[in-house]
Amino acid sequence: MATKRRKAPARAAAKKRKTPAKAAAKKASVNKSLPVPATMKAAALDKFGPPEVLTLHTLPTPKISPKEILIAVHVAGVGIWDTEFRNGNYKDGSEKFPLVLGSDGAGIVAQVGKDVRRFKPGDEVWAYQFSSKKGGFYAEYVAVNAKNASRRPQELTLIEAGAGAVTGLTALQGVDDYLKLRKTETILVFGATGAVGSLAVQFAKRTGAHVVATASTPDAEKMLHEVGITDVVDPRAADLSARLKAFAPNGLNAVLAFAGGDALERCIDQLAEGGRVAYPNGVEPEPRKRPKVRMIPYDAEGGPQKFDRLNRAVTESRLRVVIADKFRLEDAAKAHARLEQGHVVGRIVLQIV
């Protein structure tokens, strides 16, 4: 095991003489906070059920632990997985009502815990957190472990950042960590116009790889062209296999899937030998296994290093976060109903400020 080098006595003494003033300044900086009310507005549910159970509540503002930050939320992302939490499909018996949903968003740091050094009040951040007992992002304030947050990239507005934290991490890690996409390869992004897929195509394009994407409506295809994807196929087309073969005569090298079904299976059939398929856990129906194809289910991971990589990828790809629709906090039920109506191009958000 490596050991730390001992400082020279003179330098150590000098450091010790400066310590009290530095410590006091650091403590003042850490403990300083923005004004925070005792209560807040939040979209929460008192029971599991349809969108209508999601209503506006007045709740106590969360108290933060030493490792947490309190964010004054400007924008919260609305994900299809939120509807599953609302329905009770993900319940584990530990839930306490009223339950505030929302896995990610962006806003202003209002308070920092005593052990937090990476942030200060007033910083603009984007963040994510699943299943916190202190509540999610459908609220004016949310308490988040500081490791699950990062300063907002300058390339993104607060609205774009609020829509892009969980989806960005999921998209980037599928491309880079699980598929390990190379510039000599051809990738098909299936479900390319949804909240995650619309980011994944841009992260894939930044690698120099040949990107083919699926779109089933003219608006969806138009969005893909706007973010730089020219090779687009309709997954419902009868001649889907022939169209994919035209784009990849030697077969696809990789498929990144954000939806399942028969069309996905037909796309996987076009993989070259040794091809690979990555998809987030929760994609249904799960792609069936087959010989000579590597199947890679995954869950996105957070943490400071993951966010640093995401921030760099945002810059490298000149990322555009596609906003499908905006709703007010009190209209969270309408946002869920819109999400359940059918395919959404991009991501729906709640604009809280």
Coordinates of C-alpha atoms in Angstrom, one line a residue:
M1 CA 0.0 0.0 0.0
A2 CA 1.3 3.4 -0.9
T3 CA 1.9 5.9 2.0
K4 CA 1.6 9.6 2.0
R5 CA 4.8 11.7 2.0
R6 CA 5.3 13.6 5.2
K7 CA 5.3 17.4 4.8
A8 CA 8.5 19.3 5.8
P9 CA 8.0 20.7 9.4
A10 CA 8.2 24.4 8.3
R11 CA 5.5 23.9 5.6
A12 CA 3.3 22.0 7.9
A13 CA 3.6 24.8 10.5
A14 CA 2.8 27.4 8.0
K15 CA -0.2 25.5 6.9
K16 CA -1.4 25.1 10.5
R17 CA -1.1 28.9 11.1
K18 CA -3.5 29.5 8.1
T19 CA -6.0 26.9 9.0
P20 CA -8.4 28.7 11.4
A21 CA -9.1 31.6 9.0
K22 CA -9.5 29.2 6.0
A23 CA -11.7 26.9 8.0
A24 CA -13.9 29.8 9.1
A25 CA -14.2 31.1 5.5
K26 CA -15.1 27.6 4.2
K27 CA -17.6 27.1 7.0
A28 CA -19.3 30.5 6.2
S29 CA -19.4 29.6 2.5
V30 CA -20.9 26.1 3.1
N31 CA -23.5 27.3 5.6
K32 CA -24.7 30.2 3.6
S33 CA -28.1 29.5 1.9
L34 CA -30.8 31.2 0.0
P35 CA -34.2 31.9 1.7
V36 CA -36.2 28.7 1.8
P37 CA -39.9 28.6 2.9
A38 CA -41.1 26.1 5.4
T39 CA -43.6 24.7 3.0
M40 CA -43.7 24.2 -0.8
K41 CA -46.1 23.2 -3.6
A42 CA -45.7 19.7 -5.0
A43 CA -47.6 17.4 -7.4
A44 CA -48.1 14.3 -5.4
L45 CA -50.4 11.3 -5.0
D46 CA -52.3 10.0 -2.0
K47 CA -52.8 6.6 -3.6
F48 CA -51.8 4.7 -6.7
G49 CA -54.0 5.0 -9.8
P50 CA -54.7 6.9 -13.0
P51 CA -53.3 10.3 -13.9
E52 CA -56.1 12.0 -11.8
V53 CA -54.5 10.9 -8.5
L54 CA -51.7 13.3 -9.2
T55 CA -52.8 16.6 -7.5
L56 CA -51.3 19.7 -6.1
H57 CA -50.3 19.6 -2.5
T58 CA -48.8 21.9 0.1
L59 CA -46.0 20.0 1.8
P60 CA -43.1 20.6 4.2
T61 CA -39.9 21.6 2.3
P62 CA -37.4 18.7 2.6
K63 CA -34.6 19.0 5.2
I64 CA -31.2 18.1 3.8
S65 CA -28.6 15.7 5.3
P66 CA -24.9 16.6 5.4
K67 CA -24.3 15.0 2.0
E68 CA -27.3 16.5 0.2
I69 CA -28.2 19.7 -1.6
L70 CA -31.6 21.4 -1.7
I71 CA -32.5 22.5 -5.2
A72 CA -35.1 25.1 -6.0
V73 CA -36.6 23.3 -9.0
H74 CA -37.2 25.2 -12.2
V75 CA -38.0 22.3 -14.5
A76 CA -38.7 18.6 -13.8
G77 CA -38.6 15.9 -16.5
V78 CA -41.6 13.6 -16.9
G79 CA -40.7 10.1 -17.9
I80 CA -42.8 7.0 -18.9
W81 CA -41.3 5.3 -15.8
D82 CA -43.1 8.0 -13.7
T83 CA -46.4 6.6 -14.9
E84 CA -45.4 3.2 -13.7
F85 CA -44.6 4.5 -10.2
R86 CA -48.0 6.4 -10.3
N87 CA -49.8 3.2 -11.2
G88 CA -48.1 1.3 -8.4
N89 CA -46.3 -1.1 -10.8
Y90 CA -43.0 -0.3 -9.0
K91 CA -44.3 -0.3 -5.5
D92 CA -42.3 -2.2 -2.8
G93 CA -44.5 -1.5 0.2
S94 CA -42.2 1.1 1.7
E95 CA -43.9 4.1 0.1
K96 CA -45.4 6.8 2.2
F97 CA -48.2 9.1 1.0
P98 CA -48.4 11.8 -0.2
L99 CA -45.8 10.6 -2.7
V100 CA -43.9 13.1 -4.8
L101 CA -42.8 11.7 -8.2
G102 CA -40.0 12.9 -10.5
S103 CA -36.6 11.4 -11.2
D104 CA -34.7 14.4 -12.6
G105 CA -34.8 18.1 -13.2
A106 CA -32.8 21.3 -13.0
G107 CA -32.8 24.4 -10.9
I108 CA -30.8 26.5 -8.4
V109 CA -29.0 25.2 -5.3
A110 CA -30.7 26.8 -2.3
Q111 CA -28.8 25.0 0.5
V112 CA -25.8 22.7 0.8
G113 CA -25.2 20.1 3.5
K114 CA -22.2 20.6 5.8
D115 CA -20.2 17.8 4.0
V116 CA -20.8 19.2 0.5
R117 CA -17.9 21.0 -1.2
R118 CA -18.7 20.7 -4.9
F119 CA -21.6 23.2 -4.8
K120 CA -22.6 26.5 -3.3
P121 CA -26.0 28.3 -3.0
G122 CA -26.9 30.0 -6.3
D123 CA -25.3 27.3 -8.6
E124 CA -27.4 26.2 -11.5
V125 CA -27.5 22.4 -11.6
W126 CA -29.1 19.4 -13.2
A127 CA -29.7 16.3 -11.1
Y128 CA -31.4 13.0 -10.8
Q129 CA -32.6 10.7 -8.0
F130 CA -34.9 7.7 -7.9
S131 CA -37.2 6.7 -5.1
S132 CA -36.1 9.2 -2.5
K133 CA -38.2 9.1 0.7
K134 CA -37.9 12.9 0.8
G135 CA -39.7 13.2 -2.5
G136 CA -39.0 13.7 -6.2
F137 CA -38.7 16.6 -8.6
Y138 CA -42.4 17.3 -9.1
A139 CA -42.0 20.1 -6.5
E140 CA -40.7 23.5 -5.8
Y141 CA -37.8 22.0 -3.8
V142 CA -36.1 18.7 -3.9
A143 CA -33.3 17.2 -1.6
V144 CA -30.7 15.3 -3.7
N145 CA -27.5 13.6 -2.8
A146 CA -24.7 15.9 -4.1
K147 CA -23.1 13.0 -6.0
N148 CA -26.2 12.9 -8.2
A149 CA -25.9 16.5 -9.4
S150 CA -23.7 18.5 -11.7
R151 CA -23.5 22.1 -12.7
R152 CA -25.6 22.9 -15.8
P153 CA -23.7 22.7 -19.0
Q154 CA -23.4 26.1 -20.6
E155 CA -24.7 24.6 -23.9
L156 CA -28.1 23.8 -22.3
T157 CA -30.8 26.0 -20.9
L158 CA -32.3 25.2 -17.6
I159 CA -35.4 23.7 -19.4
E160 CA -33.2 21.5 -21.6
A161 CA -31.1 20.4 -18.6
G162 CA -34.2 19.6 -16.7
A163 CA -35.3 17.3 -19.5
G164 CA -31.9 15.7 -20.0
A165 CA -30.3 14.3 -16.8
V166 CA -31.7 10.8 -16.6
T167 CA -32.2 10.5 -20.3
G168 CA -28.8 11.8 -21.1
L169 CA -27.0 9.4 -18.7
T170 CA -29.0 6.5 -20.1
A171 CA -28.4 7.4 -23.7
L172 CA -24.6 8.1 -23.3
Q173 CA -23.9 5.0 -21.3
G174 CA -25.7 2.8 -23.9
V175 CA -23.6 4.2 -26.7
D176 CA -20.2 4.5 -24.9
D177 CA -20.1 2.0 -22.0
Y178 CA -22.2 -0.9 -23.2
L179 CA -22.0 -0.9 -26.9
K180 CA -18.6 0.7 -27.0
L181 CA -19.5 2.1 -30.4
R182 CA -16.6 2.7 -32.9
K183 CA -16.5 5.1 -35.8
T184 CA -16.1 2.2 -38.3
E185 CA -19.5 0.7 -37.3
T186 CA -23.1 1.1 -38.2
I187 CA -25.6 1.4 -35.4
L188 CA -29.4 1.3 -35.4
V189 CA -31.1 3.3 -32.7
F190 CA -34.6 1.8 -32.2
G191 CA -37.1 4.2 -30.5
A192 CA -34.9 7.0 -31.7
T193 CA -37.4 9.9 -31.3
G194 CA -38.4 9.4 -27.7
A195 CA -36.9 11.1 -24.7
V196 CA -33.8 8.9 -24.5
G197 CA -33.5 7.9 -28.2
S198 CA -33.4 11.5 -29.4
L199 CA -30.3 12.1 -27.3
A200 CA -28.7 8.7 -28.1
V201 CA -28.7 9.3 -31.9
Q202 CA -26.7 12.5 -31.3
F203 CA -24.2 10.9 -28.9
A204 CA -23.8 8.0 -31.4
K205 CA -23.2 10.5 -34.3
R206 CA -20.4 12.2 -32.3
T207 CA -18.4 9.0 -32.4
G208 CA -18.2 9.1 -36.2
A209 CA -20.2 5.9 -36.5
H210 CA -22.9 5.5 -39.2
V211 CA -26.2 6.1 -37.4
V212 CA -29.5 4.7 -38.7
A213 CA -32.6 5.6 -36.7
T214 CA -36.3 4.6 -36.6
A215 CA -39.2 7.1 -37.0
S216 CA -42.9 6.2 -37.5
T217 CA -44.3 9.7 -38.3
P218 CA -43.4 12.6 -40.5
D219 CA -42.9 14.8 -37.4
A220 CA -40.6 12.2 -35.9
E221 CA -38.5 11.9 -39.1
K222 CA -38.3 15.7 -39.3
M223 CA -36.9 15.9 -35.8
L224 CA -34.2 13.4 -36.6
H225 CA -33.2 15.4 -39.7
E226 CA -33.0 18.5 -37.6
V227 CA -30.5 16.8 -35.2
G228 CA -28.3 15.6 -38.1
I229 CA -29.6 12.1 -38.7
T230 CA -30.3 11.5 -42.4
D231 CA -30.7 7.7 -42.6
V232 CA -34.2 7.0 -41.2
V233 CA -36.4 3.9 -41.5
D234 CA -40.1 3.4 -40.6
P235 CA -40.1 0.3 -38.2
R236 CA -43.6 -0.5 -39.5
A237 CA -42.6 -0.8 -43.1
A238 CA -43.2 -4.1 -44.9
D239 CA -39.8 -3.8 -46.5
L240 CA -38.0 -2.9 -43.3
S241 CA -35.3 -5.6 -43.8
A242 CA -34.5 -4.4 -47.3
R243 CA -34.3 -0.8 -46.2
L244 CA -31.8 -1.7 -43.4
K245 CA -29.8 -3.8 -45.8
A246 CA -29.5 -0.8 -48.1
F247 CA -28.0 1.3 -45.3
A248 CA -25.8 -1.6 -44.0
P249 CA -25.0 -4.0 -46.8
N250 CA -22.8 -6.1 -44.5
G251 CA -25.2 -6.0 -41.7
L252 CA -25.6 -3.8 -38.6
N253 CA -22.9 -3.9 -36.0
A254 CA -25.1 -2.7 -33.1
V255 CA -28.6 -2.0 -32.0
L256 CA -29.5 0.4 -29.2
A257 CA -33.2 -0.2 -28.3
F258 CA -35.5 1.9 -26.3
A259 CA -38.7 0.0 -27.2
G260 CA -39.5 -3.6 -27.9
G261 CA -41.7 -5.6 -30.1
D262 CA -41.8 -7.5 -33.4
A263 CA -40.3 -4.6 -35.4
L264 CA -37.3 -4.6 -33.0
E265 CA -36.9 -8.3 -33.6
R266 CA -36.8 -7.8 -37.4
C267 CA -34.1 -5.1 -36.9
I268 CA -32.0 -7.4 -34.8
D269 CA -32.2 -10.0 -37.6
Q270 CA -30.1 -7.6 -39.7
L271 CA -27.2 -7.7 -37.3
A272 CA -23.9 -9.0 -38.6
E273 CA -22.3 -12.0 -36.9
G274 CA -20.9 -10.9 -33.6
G275 CA -23.3 -7.9 -33.4
R276 CA -24.6 -6.6 -30.1
V277 CA -27.8 -5.3 -28.7
A278 CA -28.0 -2.9 -25.7
Y279 CA -31.3 -1.8 -24.0
P280 CA -32.2 -0.3 -20.7
N281 CA -33.8 -2.7 -18.2
G282 CA -37.6 -2.1 -18.4
V283 CA -37.9 -2.3 -22.2
E284 CA -40.9 -4.5 -22.9
P285 CA -41.1 -7.0 -24.4
E286 CA -37.5 -7.8 -23.7
P287 CA -35.6 -8.7 -26.9
R288 CA -35.3 -12.4 -27.3
K289 CA -31.8 -14.0 -27.1
R290 CA -30.3 -15.5 -30.2
P291 CA -27.0 -17.2 -31.2
K292 CA -24.0 -15.1 -32.1
V293 CA -25.6 -11.9 -30.9
R294 CA -24.6 -10.3 -27.6
M295 CA -27.6 -9.0 -25.6
I296 CA -26.7 -6.3 -23.1
P297 CA -29.5 -5.1 -20.7
Y298 CA -28.3 -2.2 -18.5
D299 CA -29.2 0.4 -15.9
A300 CA -27.7 3.9 -16.2
E301 CA -25.4 4.9 -13.3
G302 CA -24.8 8.3 -11.8
G303 CA -22.0 9.9 -9.8
P304 CA -19.6 12.9 -10.4
Q305 CA -17.5 11.1 -13.0
K306 CA -20.5 10.0 -15.0
F307 CA -21.9 13.5 -15.0
D308 CA -18.5 14.9 -16.0
R309 CA -18.5 12.6 -19.0
L310 CA -22.1 13.6 -19.9
N311 CA -21.2 17.3 -19.7
R312 CA -18.3 16.6 -22.1
A313 CA -20.5 14.7 -24.5
V314 CA -23.1 17.5 -24.5
T315 CA -20.3 19.8 -25.8
E316 CA -18.9 17.3 -28.3
S317 CA -22.2 16.5 -29.8
R318 CA -23.6 20.1 -29.6
L319 CA -26.6 18.3 -28.0
R320 CA -30.1 19.4 -28.7
V321 CA -32.6 18.3 -26.1
V322 CA -36.0 18.0 -27.8
I323 CA -38.9 19.3 -25.7
A324 CA -42.2 17.7 -26.7
D325 CA -44.4 19.8 -24.4
K326 CA -44.4 21.9 -21.2
F327 CA -46.9 21.7 -18.4
R328 CA -47.3 23.7 -15.2
L329 CA -46.8 21.9 -11.8
E330 CA -50.5 21.9 -11.1
D331 CA -51.1 20.2 -14.5
A332 CA -48.9 17.2 -13.8
A333 CA -51.9 14.9 -14.3
K334 CA -52.4 16.4 -17.8
A335 CA -48.7 15.7 -18.5
H336 CA -49.1 12.1 -17.5
A337 CA -52.3 11.7 -19.6
R338 CA -50.4 13.2 -22.6
L339 CA -47.6 10.7 -22.1
E340 CA -50.0 7.8 -22.0
Q341 CA -51.8 8.9 -25.2
G342 CA -49.1 7.6 -27.4
H343 CA -45.7 8.2 -28.9
V344 CA -44.1 11.5 -27.8
V345 CA -41.3 13.1 -29.9
G346 CA -38.7 14.2 -27.3
R347 CA -39.5 14.8 -23.6
I348 CA -42.3 16.3 -21.7
V349 CA -41.4 18.6 -18.8
L350 CA -43.1 20.4 -15.9
Q351 CA -42.0 24.1 -15.8
I352 CA -42.2 25.0 -12.2
V353 CA -40.6 28.5 -12.3

